Amino acid sequence: MIPELIQTFLTLDLFPLLGAIFASLSCGLLGNFLVLRKQSLMGDAISHAVLPGLVLAFLITQDRSPIHMFIGAAVSALVTVILVEVIKRLGKVEPGAAMGVVFSVLFALGVFLLENANARGVDLDANCVLHGNLQILFWTTSPTEWSHFLSENIRSEVPRQIWTLLATTIAVIIFITVFFKELRIASFDAGIATVQGINAGVMHMALMTFVAIAAVASFEAVGSILVIAMLICPAATARLLTDRLITQILVSAIIALLTAIGGYALASWMGVNAAGMMASTAGAILVVVMIGSPSHGVIAKARNQRKLGNLVALEDILGALYRLAETEEHTTREQLIATLGSSKRTHKAIDRALTHKLIKVVNTQLQLTQTGLAQGAGIIRKHRQWEGYLVEQVGISPDHVHETAEQLEHLIDPDLPNQHTDPHGKPIPPKNS
Amino acid sequence: MSTTIRFPILDRLLFASPGPPGEVPNEVRRRGSSSACPSPSHINTISKTPSVCCADTSPGGPGEASLSTRTPPPAVYSPRSTLDARPEHSADSPVSIHAMTVAYARKPVLWDVDYDAPSNALIAIVGPNGAGKSTMIKACLGLIPRAAGTVEFWGQSYKQARSRIGYVPQRESVDWDFPVSALDVVCMGRYRKIGWCRPVTKFHKLAAMEALERVGMADFAKRQISQLSGGQQQRVFLARALTQEADLYFMDEPFAGVDAATERAIIDVLRELRTNGKTVIVVHHDLQTVPEYFDHVLLLNMRIVASGPVGEVFTADNLQKTYGGRLTLLAEAAEAVARAAKGN
């Protein structure tokens, strides 16, 4: 006996959820290559442009059999890819503009045809084009006993859309697995791909064909909004989390899964359209990752900047004290802060230098310790070497180079040998002193 | 309507395929053997031989040392697919270019290029911006279509010979934010050896590591490519070409914008390749280093101005011809042809 709660789930939610998962996976996986090729909009274009194909197929055959719909959509998708190329070449516009023109015009044409068809009493719904009709995939005869799952006729009860989407997902996974290497090289460097005997143009057309298939298969169940979101969001999100293509693809699959399940759960809870909620979830995940990604996120970047800022403040202190030490001068904390500019960062940097025993206080005067002296010498060495390089090699006049050297000394070690004095005649500390 | 207008002479010059051997003009035939040529004849300039420009065709001289004692081309030529009836081309040359014209959108950028690369040499292609240097390489490799002409490698077509040909594209030609590591990129040089749909095995990764080591980049194998400096990226590209284990390399501006260490590393690799009997054709922009780095030079400005050993060809006079703007009329002609073809 299946508990009532699970039975309700089986009846109302199982197939819509499966449909969402398969659609998200197939689009999400292919999206990786679209995003990397900077052709994300192509998914958008194809998923919109299939509409006139669907309507025309219906108007010609006068029935909604899936095979006719599929052929109509596939032909439209192909026409889109070709039209984009043609407009790009003849119209001399950038690819994005070409795609934008093609899909908006074709979509409008589709809506126009749809309204005409509606006028003739045909039940094609423009709304369903946008968000699909996941909710109609309920399981009227869902089993009441667990053992029913083993029975023969259960297969015939699974809706056709689910089978189509399952087949598409498997095909996409096989395509990406088998041709991973070829897709990667063709996306990265078309010239080398061709030299290596892998025709980048053929790979491009193969990829577009699969995008068209996935878009068309997903279209009916989840609508164009989710198709577009899934072609872009999981891949873009995954890109922010990893620097390896193979990991990116796996992560994008996980994100697609999370989006489908999370979005569906939220939609059920809030009683709103599932596809729309999933697309919003995909966007929300992207935003969260954009902010929080450990390597590419806004927070991580701000943290790196702060770290660099702290390092610069510390190095400036060591450098200033080293310069004073050269002439055997000393300074108090207050004087040093006054010269370096009073900021919270400087105060903190001095405290840090004290705790790390890079500087010490002798009779209210700040002095470098042995380690501090070595580090300060390293910084001044870089600074004066940069000044020397900028004057001698770049040809900047000696009174212009200090500011530039002041910044470069923190970022990169010129490591020029055989220099003993800088352009201002000051000695360059030897290496590792 | 205007696209149907034909310009018989220009069309023959730009878009016709090379005619049958019987129609070859006399000047083209003149290189039956080297003894028939006066001694400096392997150097050609526009002013001397306007109709054709066939470079040095001597086989296998090991670099500069043999320049003075070059052997004449062999009397018997191995079977050739299309250039066999053309005695000015040598079957031993790693690349023979005959009457190659290339046009972008009907605008000619390379006019009637004839060239035979000597084997086992470092060859620089030098010329001003827009001279068609990269175009020449890409057209040889079939990356862009040729409007006319034939290119052969050791007497074979590109298809037959392409496993022996390596290519280093310009660094700017790819998206360096692409999520691949340096090692991944180098492994791409072995995709032909690996074959379709097969994964990159450990054996190939080891070979790629070896190539990275040769350019001094072994420590950076795992780095994502955007985290490498420009010079390091260039060395990764070089390693990718090395791992192809080719006999002929085309390199598009490998020295552009690289640091001193990279320049050193690249030139060491180039010399090592020459020692191993390879031929390297390099698009080069730094005139100062041409005599130091290269054995042969090809001065290009929409067509070959001169080609041959650096010592003989790399002269102020020839450079003046290449950079001096005498060919501006040719550039204007190209513009005019393009405008006419487009109907503007």
mmCIF file with all atom_site columns, C-alpha atoms in Angstrom, chain B residues 158-224:
data_model
loop_
_atom_site.group_PDB
_atom_site.id
_atom_site.type_symbol
_atom_site.label_atom_id
_atom_site.label_alt_id
_atom_site.label_comp_id
_atom_site.label_asym_id
_atom_site.label_entity_id
_atom_site.label_seq_id
_atom_site.pdbx_PDB_ins_code
_atom_site.Cartn_x
_atom_site.Cartn_y
_atom_site.Cartn_z
_atom_site.occupancy
_atom_site.B_iso_or_equiv
_atom_site.pdbx_formal_charge
_atom_site.auth_seq_id
_atom_site.auth_comp_id
_atom_site.auth_asym_id
_atom_site.auth_atom_id
_atom_site.pdbx_PDB_model_num
ATOM 1  C CA . TYR B 1 158 ? 47.850 19.496 -47.537 1.00 0.00 ? 158 TYR B CA 1
ATOM 2  C CA . LYS B 1 159 ? 45.476 16.655 -46.747 1.00 0.00 ? 159 LYS B CA 1
ATOM 3  C CA . GLN B 1 160 ? 48.158 14.054 -47.374 1.00 0.00 ? 160 GLN B CA 1
ATOM 4  C CA . ALA B 1 161 ? 50.857 15.911 -45.504 1.00 0.00 ? 161 ALA B CA 1
ATOM 5  C CA . ARG B 1 162 ? 48.991 17.544 -42.664 1.00 0.00 ? 162 ARG B CA 1
ATOM 6  C CA . SER B 1 163 ? 50.154 15.226 -39.911 1.00 0.00 ? 163 SER B CA 1
ATOM 7  C CA . ARG B 1 164 ? 53.635 16.627 -40.621 1.00 0.00 ? 164 ARG B CA 1
ATOM 8  C CA . ILE B 1 165 ? 52.557 20.259 -40.333 1.00 0.00 ? 165 ILE B CA 1
ATOM 9  C CA . GLY B 1 166 ? 52.300 22.184 -37.071 1.00 0.00 ? 166 GLY B CA 1
ATOM 10 C CA . TYR B 1 167 ? 50.671 25.560 -36.517 1.00 0.00 ? 167 TYR B CA 1
ATOM 11 C CA . VAL B 1 168 ? 50.977 28.235 -33.846 1.00 0.00 ? 168 VAL B CA 1
ATOM 12 C CA . PRO B 1 169 ? 48.187 30.784 -34.308 1.00 0.00 ? 169 PRO B CA 1
ATOM 13 C CA . GLN B 1 170 ? 48.310 34.350 -33.028 1.00 0.00 ? 170 GLN B CA 1
ATOM 14 C CA . ARG B 1 171 ? 47.820 34.561 -29.312 1.00 0.00 ? 171 ARG B CA 1
ATOM 15 C CA . GLU B 1 172 ? 44.849 36.906 -29.699 1.00 0.00 ? 172 GLU B CA 1
ATOM 16 C CA . SER B 1 173 ? 42.981 34.342 -31.772 1.00 0.00 ? 173 SER B CA 1
ATOM 17 C CA . VAL B 1 174 ? 41.502 32.514 -28.790 1.00 0.00 ? 174 VAL B CA 1
ATOM 18 C CA . ASP B 1 175 ? 39.505 33.292 -25.648 1.00 0.00 ? 175 ASP B CA 1
ATOM 19 C CA . TRP B 1 176 ? 42.007 32.919 -22.813 1.00 0.00 ? 176 TRP B CA 1
ATOM 20 C CA . ASP B 1 177 ? 39.201 32.806 -20.251 1.00 0.00 ? 177 ASP B CA 1
ATOM 21 C CA . PHE B 1 178 ? 38.259 29.396 -21.587 1.00 0.00 ? 178 PHE B CA 1
ATOM 22 C CA . PRO B 1 179 ? 38.147 26.885 -18.717 1.00 0.00 ? 179 PRO B CA 1
ATOM 23 C CA . VAL B 1 180 ? 41.126 24.743 -19.674 1.00 0.00 ? 180 VAL B CA 1
ATOM 24 C CA . SER B 1 181 ? 44.535 24.252 -18.112 1.00 0.00 ? 181 SER B CA 1
ATOM 25 C CA . ALA B 1 182 ? 47.850 24.770 -19.883 1.00 0.00 ? 182 ALA B CA 1
ATOM 26 C CA . LEU B 1 183 ? 48.216 20.997 -20.106 1.00 0.00 ? 183 LEU B CA 1
ATOM 27 C CA . ASP B 1 184 ? 44.760 20.666 -21.692 1.00 0.00 ? 184 ASP B CA 1
ATOM 28 C CA . VAL B 1 185 ? 45.750 23.161 -24.359 1.00 0.00 ? 185 VAL B CA 1
ATOM 29 C CA . VAL B 1 186 ? 49.010 21.371 -25.112 1.00 0.00 ? 186 VAL B CA 1
ATOM 30 C CA . CYS B 1 187 ? 47.169 18.035 -25.327 1.00 0.00 ? 187 CYS B CA 1
ATOM 31 C CA . MET B 1 188 ? 45.100 19.570 -28.143 1.00 0.00 ? 188 MET B CA 1
ATOM 32 C CA . GLY B 1 189 ? 48.226 19.300 -30.277 1.00 0.00 ? 189 GLY B CA 1
ATOM 33 C CA . ARG B 1 190 ? 47.888 15.535 -30.115 1.00 0.00 ? 190 ARG B CA 1
ATOM 34 C CA . TYR B 1 191 ? 44.218 15.196 -30.996 1.00 0.00 ? 191 TYR B CA 1
ATOM 35 C CA . ARG B 1 192 ? 45.055 13.982 -34.476 1.00 0.00 ? 192 ARG B CA 1
ATOM 36 C CA . LYS B 1 193 ? 47.254 11.236 -33.052 1.00 0.00 ? 193 LYS B CA 1
ATOM 37 C CA . ILE B 1 194 ? 44.623 10.368 -30.456 1.00 0.00 ? 194 ILE B CA 1
ATOM 38 C CA . GLY B 1 195 ? 41.851 10.142 -33.022 1.00 0.00 ? 195 GLY B CA 1
ATOM 39 C CA . TRP B 1 196 ? 38.152 10.938 -32.978 1.00 0.00 ? 196 TRP B CA 1
ATOM 40 C CA . CYS B 1 197 ? 36.092 10.252 -29.855 1.00 0.00 ? 197 CYS B CA 1
ATOM 41 C CA . ARG B 1 198 ? 38.991 8.741  -27.914 1.00 0.00 ? 198 ARG B CA 1
ATOM 42 C CA . PRO B 1 199 ? 39.921 10.180 -24.549 1.00 0.00 ? 199 PRO B CA 1
ATOM 43 C CA . VAL B 1 200 ? 43.303 11.806 -23.925 1.00 0.00 ? 200 VAL B CA 1
ATOM 44 C CA . THR B 1 201 ? 45.364 9.000  -22.398 1.00 0.00 ? 201 THR B CA 1
ATOM 45 C CA . LYS B 1 202 ? 48.217 9.213  -19.938 1.00 0.00 ? 202 LYS B CA 1
ATOM 46 C CA . PHE B 1 203 ? 50.708 8.552  -22.720 1.00 0.00 ? 203 PHE B CA 1
ATOM 47 C CA . HIS B 1 204 ? 49.615 11.680 -24.553 1.00 0.00 ? 204 HIS B CA 1
ATOM 48 C CA . LYS B 1 205 ? 49.551 13.719 -21.351 1.00 0.00 ? 205 LYS B CA 1
ATOM 49 C CA . LEU B 1 206 ? 53.156 12.699 -20.711 1.00 0.00 ? 206 LEU B CA 1
ATOM 50 C CA . ALA B 1 207 ? 54.114 13.788 -24.202 1.00 0.00 ? 207 ALA B CA 1
ATOM 51 C CA . ALA B 1 208 ? 52.358 17.103 -23.575 1.00 0.00 ? 208 ALA B CA 1
ATOM 52 C CA . MET B 1 209 ? 54.214 17.509 -20.278 1.00 0.00 ? 209 MET B CA 1
ATOM 53 C CA . GLU B 1 210 ? 57.474 16.907 -22.097 1.00 0.00 ? 210 GLU B CA 1
ATOM 54 C CA . ALA B 1 211 ? 56.631 19.669 -24.550 1.00 0.00 ? 211 ALA B CA 1
ATOM 55 C CA . LEU B 1 212 ? 55.762 22.004 -21.678 1.00 0.00 ? 212 LEU B CA 1
ATOM 56 C CA . GLU B 1 213 ? 59.116 21.186 -20.129 1.00 0.00 ? 213 GLU B CA 1
ATOM 57 C CA . ARG B 1 214 ? 60.895 22.074 -23.362 1.00 0.00 ? 214 ARG B CA 1
ATOM 58 C CA . VAL B 1 215 ? 59.467 25.579 -23.224 1.00 0.00 ? 215 VAL B CA 1
ATOM 59 C CA . GLY B 1 216 ? 60.088 25.898 -19.491 1.00 0.00 ? 216 GLY B CA 1
ATOM 60 C CA . MET B 1 217 ? 56.425 25.762 -18.511 1.00 0.00 ? 217 MET B CA 1
ATOM 61 C CA . ALA B 1 218 ? 56.194 22.416 -16.711 1.00 0.00 ? 218 ALA B CA 1
ATOM 62 C CA . ASP B 1 219 ? 55.444 24.141 -13.399 1.00 0.00 ? 219 ASP B CA 1
ATOM 63 C CA . PHE B 1 220 ? 52.389 25.816 -14.874 1.00 0.00 ? 220 PHE B CA 1
ATOM 64 C CA . ALA B 1 221 ? 50.751 22.723 -16.368 1.00 0.00 ? 221 ALA B CA 1
ATOM 65 C CA . LYS B 1 222 ? 47.760 22.801 -14.038 1.00 0.00 ? 222 LYS B CA 1
ATOM 66 C CA . ARG B 1 223 ? 47.155 26.550 -14.264 1.00 0.00 ? 223 ARG B CA 1
ATOM 67 C CA . GLN B 1 224 ? 44.063 27.836 -15.935 1.00 0.00 ? 224 GLN B CA 1
#
